[in-house]
Amino acid sequence: MKLYNTLTHKIEKFVPIEAKKIRMYTCGPTVYHYAHIGNLRAYIFEDILEKSLTYLGYEVTRAMNITDVGHMDSDADEGEDKMLKGAKRENKTVLEIAEMYTKAFFADCQRLNIKRPEIVAKATEMIPEYIEMIIMLEQKGYTYFSNGNVYFDISKLEKYNKLTNQKLEDLQVAVRDDVEEDQFKKNPLDFGLWFTKSKFDNQELKWDSPWGVGYPGWHIECSAIAIKFLGEYMDIHCGGVDNIFPHHTNEIAQSESYLGHKWVNYWMHGEHLNDETGKMSKSKGEFLTVSLLEDKGYSALDYRFFVLQSHYRKQLIFSYEVLDGAKSALYKLKNKIQEILKDTSSQNVSKENIDKYIEKFVGYISDDLNTANVVTLIFDVIKDENINNAEKIYIINEIDKVLSLDLHTLEKKQVIDEERDIIEELIEKRNKAKTERNYAEADKIRVELNNMGITIKDTREGTIWEKGGI
Ligand code: AMP
Ligand code: ZN
């Protein structure tokens, strides 16, 4: 398997620490609001990664945090605490907000067929682990205490910015948006490990610590949770590209200083989904959630399909037109699969016919998760006249173990077989009428279909239809 490693800035052969076991960590959501579909793109990418590794025969142990404390407005520890902001907005406590949006997050994941990681840990439940880690960092001389807060001193490191190719000066400019905080730091890139003072007055959740009553910095949670559950050495750590700096850069700084050795071998990052105006956000414009898409008549899996048609390292721009295209294509695909399913009885499955496609499938997922090619492969399988229906279904089922698009279930409005035959006969008649330029007849048939509750749409690939409306 080959994967792009942000740490080395290239595609590499994947070599796990233990032959068949993989330890993987995913940065989890900050549960102060619903996840937007951009956030969920990151989790779809990580789901595909986990399922691909599992398909290739690895046993994956995956851990994820739930950020319910410590994440400021800015990733560089500045601004207001996001959880507090959410609580104020909704007139609830931080814990109520956390519980509500954690549930909502997993409900979204379920609708998107994203597998829940084996280990899920809340940031607020690991306070003793952070304190233990910070004490050790302090003893090793990596921290300093200033204005009531414990900071990590990046000048103690030989190389702080292993993940980015950017110069330190450029990174400094990137984080320097809070001058007030900066005056207490030796270097603007130093980051908080434990806060007792700054922005502290209205902090709802506080814990006792050797440095006074306070709360942890955001970055420490992922290091502590990953090391606790996955051990001192890890194969893969992932997140969205915005996590590269400062979050993952700081995770590496504190974890490797604490452990005294290299921590993670492969760092993987999914590109963003942006809206047409630029970066997707929860506060500006239309707040794009899975529920909003569903209200507009799309299914969560239409969105998953849309995402999988592109490579995870490519930026994607969201628009309803492209989502329409994905929805129609998925619908058409599922209808074709339904047709194939109708006639699979007493057909033998030839290993040779199957292997030809499974090899291609494995090749694509092993090629840095090329889901776009896998999607094209499904269409090739369906079209192939040299393999029988049972073989097609077998291959599609294998592919769906990774893509998880429920390829052989028609969503929402099920159509019974007899009805399907009538509909398809009418569509054929209409297409014939159109080729004979008998538009009156073609229109008449469209109306007849509409009266049956069937909506049709002419696409480059042919006419597609749906009961209830496309
Ligand atoms: P957060 O809840 O803000 O901590 O983010 C959760 C995950 O979503 C992280 O892995 C982010 O890197 C990722 N993420 C944030 N914005 C986007 C976006 N527009 N597109 C894709 N992933 C994103
Ligand atoms: Zn993290």
JSON list of N, CA and C in Angstrom, two decimals, residues 139-188:
[
{"chain": "A", "resi": 139, "resn": "GLN", "atom": "N", "xyz": [9.70, 18.67, 33.91]},
{"chain": "A", "resi": 139, "resn": "GLN", "atom": "CA", "xyz": [10.93, 18.10, 34.47]},
{"chain": "A", "resi": 139, "resn": "GLN", "atom": "C", "xyz": [12.04, 18.01, 33.43]},
{"chain": "A", "resi": 140, "resn": "LYS", "atom": "N", "xyz": [11.65, 17.77, 32.19]},
{"chain": "A", "resi": 140, "resn": "LYS", "atom": "CA", "xyz": [12.65, 17.65, 31.13]},
{"chain": "A", "resi": 140, "resn": "LYS", "atom": "C", "xyz": [13.09, 19.03, 30.61]},
{"chain": "A", "resi": 141, "resn": "GLY", "atom": "N", "xyz": [12.49, 20.07, 31.12]},
{"chain": "A", "resi": 141, "resn": "GLY", "atom": "CA", "xyz": [12.92, 21.42, 30.75]},
{"chain": "A", "resi": 141, "resn": "GLY", "atom": "C", "xyz": [12.31, 21.99, 29.47]},
{"chain": "A", "resi": 142, "resn": "TYR", "atom": "N", "xyz": [11.15, 21.45, 29.06]},
{"chain": "A", "resi": 142, "resn": "TYR", "atom": "CA", "xyz": [10.53, 21.93, 27.82]},
{"chain": "A", "resi": 142, "resn": "TYR", "atom": "C", "xyz": [9.47, 23.00, 28.05]},
{"chain": "A", "resi": 143, "resn": "THR", "atom": "N", "xyz": [9.25, 23.40, 29.31]},
{"chain": "A", "resi": 143, "resn": "THR", "atom": "CA", "xyz": [8.14, 24.33, 29.57]},
{"chain": "A", "resi": 143, "resn": "THR", "atom": "C", "xyz": [8.62, 25.55, 30.35]},
{"chain": "A", "resi": 144, "resn": "TYR", "atom": "N", "xyz": [7.80, 26.55, 30.39]},
{"chain": "A", "resi": 144, "resn": "TYR", "atom": "CA", "xyz": [8.02, 27.68, 31.30]},
{"chain": "A", "resi": 144, "resn": "TYR", "atom": "C", "xyz": [6.67, 28.18, 31.80]},
{"chain": "A", "resi": 145, "resn": "PHE", "atom": "N", "xyz": [6.70, 28.84, 32.93]},
{"chain": "A", "resi": 145, "resn": "PHE", "atom": "CA", "xyz": [5.48, 29.33, 33.56]},
{"chain": "A", "resi": 145, "resn": "PHE", "atom": "C", "xyz": [5.44, 30.84, 33.40]},
{"chain": "A", "resi": 146, "resn": "SER", "atom": "N", "xyz": [4.39, 31.35, 32.86]},
{"chain": "A", "resi": 146, "resn": "SER", "atom": "CA", "xyz": [4.32, 32.79, 32.65]},
{"chain": "A", "resi": 146, "resn": "SER", "atom": "C", "xyz": [2.88, 33.27, 32.81]},
{"chain": "A", "resi": 147, "resn": "ASN", "atom": "N", "xyz": [2.70, 34.29, 33.61]},
{"chain": "A", "resi": 147, "resn": "ASN", "atom": "CA", "xyz": [1.36, 34.86, 33.83]},
{"chain": "A", "resi": 147, "resn": "ASN", "atom": "C", "xyz": [0.32, 33.80, 34.19]},
{"chain": "A", "resi": 148, "resn": "GLY", "atom": "N", "xyz": [0.70, 32.85, 34.99]},
{"chain": "A", "resi": 148, "resn": "GLY", "atom": "CA", "xyz": [-0.26, 31.83, 35.44]},
{"chain": "A", "resi": 148, "resn": "GLY", "atom": "C", "xyz": [-0.46, 30.67, 34.49]},
{"chain": "A", "resi": 149, "resn": "ASN", "atom": "N", "xyz": [0.23, 30.67, 33.38]},
{"chain": "A", "resi": 149, "resn": "ASN", "atom": "CA", "xyz": [0.02, 29.59, 32.41]},
{"chain": "A", "resi": 149, "resn": "ASN", "atom": "C", "xyz": [1.32, 28.82, 32.15]},
{"chain": "A", "resi": 150, "resn": "VAL", "atom": "N", "xyz": [1.16, 27.52, 31.81]},
{"chain": "A", "resi": 150, "resn": "VAL", "atom": "CA", "xyz": [2.34, 26.73, 31.45]},
{"chain": "A", "resi": 150, "resn": "VAL", "atom": "C", "xyz": [2.43, 26.68, 29.92]},
{"chain": "A", "resi": 151, "resn": "TYR", "atom": "N", "xyz": [3.56, 27.12, 29.40]},
{"chain": "A", "resi": 151, "resn": "TYR", "atom": "CA", "xyz": [3.75, 27.12, 27.95]},
{"chain": "A", "resi": 151, "resn": "TYR", "atom": "C", "xyz": [4.81, 26.11, 27.53]},
{"chain": "A", "resi": 152, "resn": "PHE", "atom": "N", "xyz": [4.66, 25.57, 26.34]},
{"chain": "A", "resi": 152, "resn": "PHE", "atom": "CA", "xyz": [5.70, 24.74, 25.76]},
{"chain": "A", "resi": 152, "resn": "PHE", "atom": "C", "xyz": [6.67, 25.68, 25.06]},
{"chain": "A", "resi": 153, "resn": "ASP", "atom": "N", "xyz": [7.96, 25.45, 25.33]},
{"chain": "A", "resi": 153, "resn": "ASP", "atom": "CA", "xyz": [9.01, 26.33, 24.80]},
{"chain": "A", "resi": 153, "resn": "ASP", "atom": "C", "xyz": [9.61, 25.71, 23.54]},
{"chain": "A", "resi": 154, "resn": "ILE", "atom": "N", "xyz": [9.20, 26.21, 22.39]},
{"chain": "A", "resi": 154, "resn": "ILE", "atom": "CA", "xyz": [9.62, 25.54, 21.15]},
{"chain": "A", "resi": 154, "resn": "ILE", "atom": "C", "xyz": [11.12, 25.74, 20.85]},
{"chain": "A", "resi": 155, "resn": "SER", "atom": "N", "xyz": [11.73, 26.69, 21.52]},
{"chain": "A", "resi": 155, "resn": "SER", "atom": "CA", "xyz": [13.17, 26.92, 21.26]},
{"chain": "A", "resi": 155, "resn": "SER", "atom": "C", "xyz": [14.01, 25.74, 21.78]},
{"chain": "A", "resi": 156, "resn": "LYS", "atom": "N", "xyz": [13.39, 24.87, 22.58]},
{"chain": "A", "resi": 156, "resn": "LYS", "atom": "CA", "xyz": [14.12, 23.72, 23.13]},
{"chain": "A", "resi": 156, "resn": "LYS", "atom": "C", "xyz": [14.22, 22.58, 22.12]},
{"chain": "A", "resi": 157, "resn": "LEU", "atom": "N", "xyz": [13.54, 22.76, 20.99]},
{"chain": "A", "resi": 157, "resn": "LEU", "atom": "CA", "xyz": [13.53, 21.67, 20.00]},
{"chain": "A", "resi": 157, "resn": "LEU", "atom": "C", "xyz": [14.53, 21.93, 18.89]},
{"chain": "A", "resi": 158, "resn": "GLU", "atom": "N", "xyz": [15.07, 20.83, 18.38]},
{"chain": "A", "resi": 158, "resn": "GLU", "atom": "CA", "xyz": [15.98, 20.97, 17.23]},
{"chain": "A", "resi": 158, "resn": "GLU", "atom": "C", "xyz": [15.19, 21.40, 16.00]},
{"chain": "A", "resi": 159, "resn": "LYS", "atom": "N", "xyz": [14.04, 20.73, 15.79]},
{"chain": "A", "resi": 159, "resn": "LYS", "atom": "CA", "xyz": [13.20, 21.10, 14.66]},
{"chain": "A", "resi": 159, "resn": "LYS", "atom": "C", "xyz": [11.74, 21.06, 15.10]},
{"chain": "A", "resi": 160, "resn": "TYR", "atom": "N", "xyz": [11.12, 22.22, 15.11]},
{"chain": "A", "resi": 160, "resn": "TYR", "atom": "CA", "xyz": [9.74, 22.32, 15.57]},
{"chain": "A", "resi": 160, "resn": "TYR", "atom": "C", "xyz": [8.75, 21.98, 14.46]},
{"chain": "A", "resi": 161, "resn": "ASN", "atom": "N", "xyz": [9.05, 22.47, 13.27]},
{"chain": "A", "resi": 161, "resn": "ASN", "atom": "CA", "xyz": [8.06, 22.40, 12.20]},
{"chain": "A", "resi": 161, "resn": "ASN", "atom": "C", "xyz": [8.35, 21.29, 11.20]},
{"chain": "A", "resi": 162, "resn": "LYS", "atom": "N", "xyz": [8.38, 20.04, 11.70]},
{"chain": "A", "resi": 162, "resn": "LYS", "atom": "CA", "xyz": [8.67, 18.91, 10.82]},
{"chain": "A", "resi": 162, "resn": "LYS", "atom": "C", "xyz": [7.59, 18.70, 9.76]},
{"chain": "A", "resi": 163, "resn": "LEU", "atom": "N", "xyz": [6.36, 19.07, 10.11]},
{"chain": "A", "resi": 163, "resn": "LEU", "atom": "CA", "xyz": [5.25, 18.75, 9.20]},
{"chain": "A", "resi": 163, "resn": "LEU", "atom": "C", "xyz": [5.08, 19.73, 8.05]},
{"chain": "A", "resi": 164, "resn": "THR", "atom": "N", "xyz": [5.47, 20.96, 8.29]},
{"chain": "A", "resi": 164, "resn": "THR", "atom": "CA", "xyz": [5.24, 21.96, 7.24]},
{"chain": "A", "resi": 164, "resn": "THR", "atom": "C", "xyz": [6.58, 22.32, 6.61]},
{"chain": "A", "resi": 165, "resn": "ASN", "atom": "N", "xyz": [6.51, 22.76, 5.40]},
{"chain": "A", "resi": 165, "resn": "ASN", "atom": "CA", "xyz": [7.73, 23.21, 4.75]},
{"chain": "A", "resi": 165, "resn": "ASN", "atom": "C", "xyz": [7.98, 24.69, 4.98]},
{"chain": "A", "resi": 166, "resn": "GLN", "atom": "N", "xyz": [7.08, 25.28, 5.76]},
{"chain": "A", "resi": 166, "resn": "GLN", "atom": "CA", "xyz": [7.17, 26.74, 5.93]},
{"chain": "A", "resi": 166, "resn": "GLN", "atom": "C", "xyz": [8.29, 27.13, 6.90]},
{"chain": "A", "resi": 167, "resn": "LYS", "atom": "N", "xyz": [8.78, 28.33, 6.70]},
{"chain": "A", "resi": 167, "resn": "LYS", "atom": "CA", "xyz": [9.81, 28.86, 7.60]},
{"chain": "A", "resi": 167, "resn": "LYS", "atom": "C", "xyz": [9.15, 29.25, 8.92]},
{"chain": "A", "resi": 168, "resn": "LEU", "atom": "N", "xyz": [9.94, 29.22, 9.99]},
{"chain": "A", "resi": 168, "resn": "LEU", "atom": "CA", "xyz": [9.41, 29.59, 11.31]},
{"chain": "A", "resi": 168, "resn": "LEU", "atom": "C", "xyz": [8.83, 30.99, 11.31]},
{"chain": "A", "resi": 169, "resn": "GLU", "atom": "N", "xyz": [9.52, 31.90, 10.60]},
{"chain": "A", "resi": 169, "resn": "GLU", "atom": "CA", "xyz": [9.04, 33.30, 10.59]},
{"chain": "A", "resi": 169, "resn": "GLU", "atom": "C", "xyz": [7.64, 33.37, 9.98]},
{"chain": "A", "resi": 170, "resn": "ASP", "atom": "N", "xyz": [7.41, 32.55, 8.94]},
{"chain": "A", "resi": 170, "resn": "ASP", "atom": "CA", "xyz": [6.09, 32.58, 8.30]},
{"chain": "A", "resi": 170, "resn": "ASP", "atom": "C", "xyz": [5.02, 32.02, 9.25]},
{"chain": "A", "resi": 171, "resn": "LEU", "atom": "N", "xyz": [5.41, 31.00, 9.98]},
{"chain": "A", "resi": 171, "resn": "LEU", "atom": "CA", "xyz": [4.46, 30.42, 10.93]},
{"chain": "A", "resi": 171, "resn": "LEU", "atom": "C", "xyz": [4.15, 31.41, 12.04]},
{"chain": "A", "resi": 172, "resn": "GLN", "atom": "N", "xyz": [5.19, 32.16, 12.43]},
{"chain": "A", "resi": 172, "resn": "GLN", "atom": "CA", "xyz": [4.98, 33.16, 13.48]},
{"chain": "A", "resi": 172, "resn": "GLN", "atom": "C", "xyz": [3.95, 34.19, 13.04]},
{"chain": "A", "resi": 173, "resn": "VAL", "atom": "N", "xyz": [4.06, 34.58, 11.81]},
{"chain": "A", "resi": 173, "resn": "VAL", "atom": "CA", "xyz": [3.09, 35.55, 11.29]},
{"chain": "A", "resi": 173, "resn": "VAL", "atom": "C", "xyz": [1.70, 34.93, 11.33]},
{"chain": "A", "resi": 174, "resn": "ALA", "atom": "N", "xyz": [1.62, 33.63, 10.99]},
{"chain": "A", "resi": 174, "resn": "ALA", "atom": "CA", "xyz": [0.32, 32.96, 10.94]},
{"chain": "A", "resi": 174, "resn": "ALA", "atom": "C", "xyz": [-0.37, 32.91, 12.30]},
{"chain": "A", "resi": 175, "resn": "VAL", "atom": "N", "xyz": [0.40, 32.80, 13.39]},
{"chain": "A", "resi": 175, "resn": "VAL", "atom": "CA", "xyz": [-0.28, 32.71, 14.69]},
{"chain": "A", "resi": 175, "resn": "VAL", "atom": "C", "xyz": [-0.40, 34.05, 15.40]},
{"chain": "A", "resi": 176, "resn": "ARG", "atom": "N", "xyz": [0.29, 35.04, 14.91]},
{"chain": "A", "resi": 176, "resn": "ARG", "atom": "CA", "xyz": [0.34, 36.30, 15.66]},
{"chain": "A", "resi": 176, "resn": "ARG", "atom": "C", "xyz": [-0.94, 37.12, 15.46]},
{"chain": "A", "resi": 177, "resn": "ASP", "atom": "N", "xyz": [-2.02, 36.69, 16.12]},
{"chain": "A", "resi": 177, "resn": "ASP", "atom": "CA", "xyz": [-3.21, 37.52, 16.03]},
{"chain": "A", "resi": 177, "resn": "ASP", "atom": "C", "xyz": [-3.72, 37.88, 17.42]},
{"chain": "A", "resi": 178, "resn": "ASP", "atom": "N", "xyz": [-2.96, 37.58, 18.43]},
{"chain": "A", "resi": 178, "resn": "ASP", "atom": "CA", "xyz": [-3.36, 37.98, 19.76]},
{"chain": "A", "resi": 178, "resn": "ASP", "atom": "C", "xyz": [-2.15, 38.53, 20.51]},
{"chain": "A", "resi": 179, "resn": "VAL", "atom": "N", "xyz": [-2.00, 39.83, 20.39]},
{"chain": "A", "resi": 179, "resn": "VAL", "atom": "CA", "xyz": [-0.81, 40.48, 20.95]},
{"chain": "A", "resi": 179, "resn": "VAL", "atom": "C", "xyz": [-0.82, 40.38, 22.48]},
{"chain": "A", "resi": 180, "resn": "GLU", "atom": "N", "xyz": [-2.02, 40.42, 23.03]},
{"chain": "A", "resi": 180, "resn": "GLU", "atom": "CA", "xyz": [-2.17, 40.36, 24.48]},
{"chain": "A", "resi": 180, "resn": "GLU", "atom": "C", "xyz": [-1.53, 39.09, 25.04]},
{"chain": "A", "resi": 181, "resn": "GLU", "atom": "N", "xyz": [-1.84, 37.98, 24.39]},
{"chain": "A", "resi": 181, "resn": "GLU", "atom": "CA", "xyz": [-1.30, 36.68, 24.81]},
{"chain": "A", "resi": 181, "resn": "GLU", "atom": "C", "xyz": [0.21, 36.64, 24.56]},
{"chain": "A", "resi": 182, "resn": "ASP", "atom": "N", "xyz": [0.62, 37.22, 23.43]},
{"chain": "A", "resi": 182, "resn": "ASP", "atom": "CA", "xyz": [2.02, 37.16, 23.01]},
{"chain": "A", "resi": 182, "resn": "ASP", "atom": "C", "xyz": [2.99, 37.75, 24.04]},
{"chain": "A", "resi": 183, "resn": "GLN", "atom": "N", "xyz": [2.52, 38.77, 24.77]},
{"chain": "A", "resi": 183, "resn": "GLN", "atom": "CA", "xyz": [3.46, 39.41, 25.69]},
{"chain": "A", "resi": 183, "resn": "GLN", "atom": "C", "xyz": [3.93, 38.47, 26.80]},
{"chain": "A", "resi": 184, "resn": "PHE", "atom": "N", "xyz": [3.18, 37.40, 27.03]},
{"chain": "A", "resi": 184, "resn": "PHE", "atom": "CA", "xyz": [3.58, 36.46, 28.08]},
{"chain": "A", "resi": 184, "resn": "PHE", "atom": "C", "xyz": [4.36, 35.28, 27.53]},
{"chain": "A", "resi": 185, "resn": "LYS", "atom": "N", "xyz": [4.47, 35.20, 26.21]},
{"chain": "A", "resi": 185, "resn": "LYS", "atom": "CA", "xyz": [5.20, 34.08, 25.61]},
{"chain": "A", "resi": 185, "resn": "LYS", "atom": "C", "xyz": [6.57, 34.54, 25.18]},
{"chain": "A", "resi": 186, "resn": "LYS", "atom": "N", "xyz": [7.54, 33.60, 25.23]},
{"chain": "A", "resi": 186, "resn": "LYS", "atom": "CA", "xyz": [8.88, 33.96, 24.75]},
{"chain": "A", "resi": 186, "resn": "LYS", "atom": "C", "xyz": [8.87, 34.04, 23.23]},
{"chain": "A", "resi": 187, "resn": "ASN", "atom": "N", "xyz": [8.04, 33.20, 22.64]},
{"chain": "A", "resi": 187, "resn": "ASN", "atom": "CA", "xyz": [7.97, 33.13, 21.18]},
{"chain": "A", "resi": 187, "resn": "ASN", "atom": "C", "xyz": [6.49, 32.96, 20.83]},
{"chain": "A", "resi": 188, "resn": "PRO", "atom": "N", "xyz": [5.98, 33.69, 19.84]},
{"chain": "A", "resi": 188, "resn": "PRO", "atom": "CA", "xyz": [4.55, 33.55, 19.52]},
{"chain": "A", "resi": 188, "resn": "PRO", "atom": "C", "xyz": [4.15, 32.12, 19.19]}
]
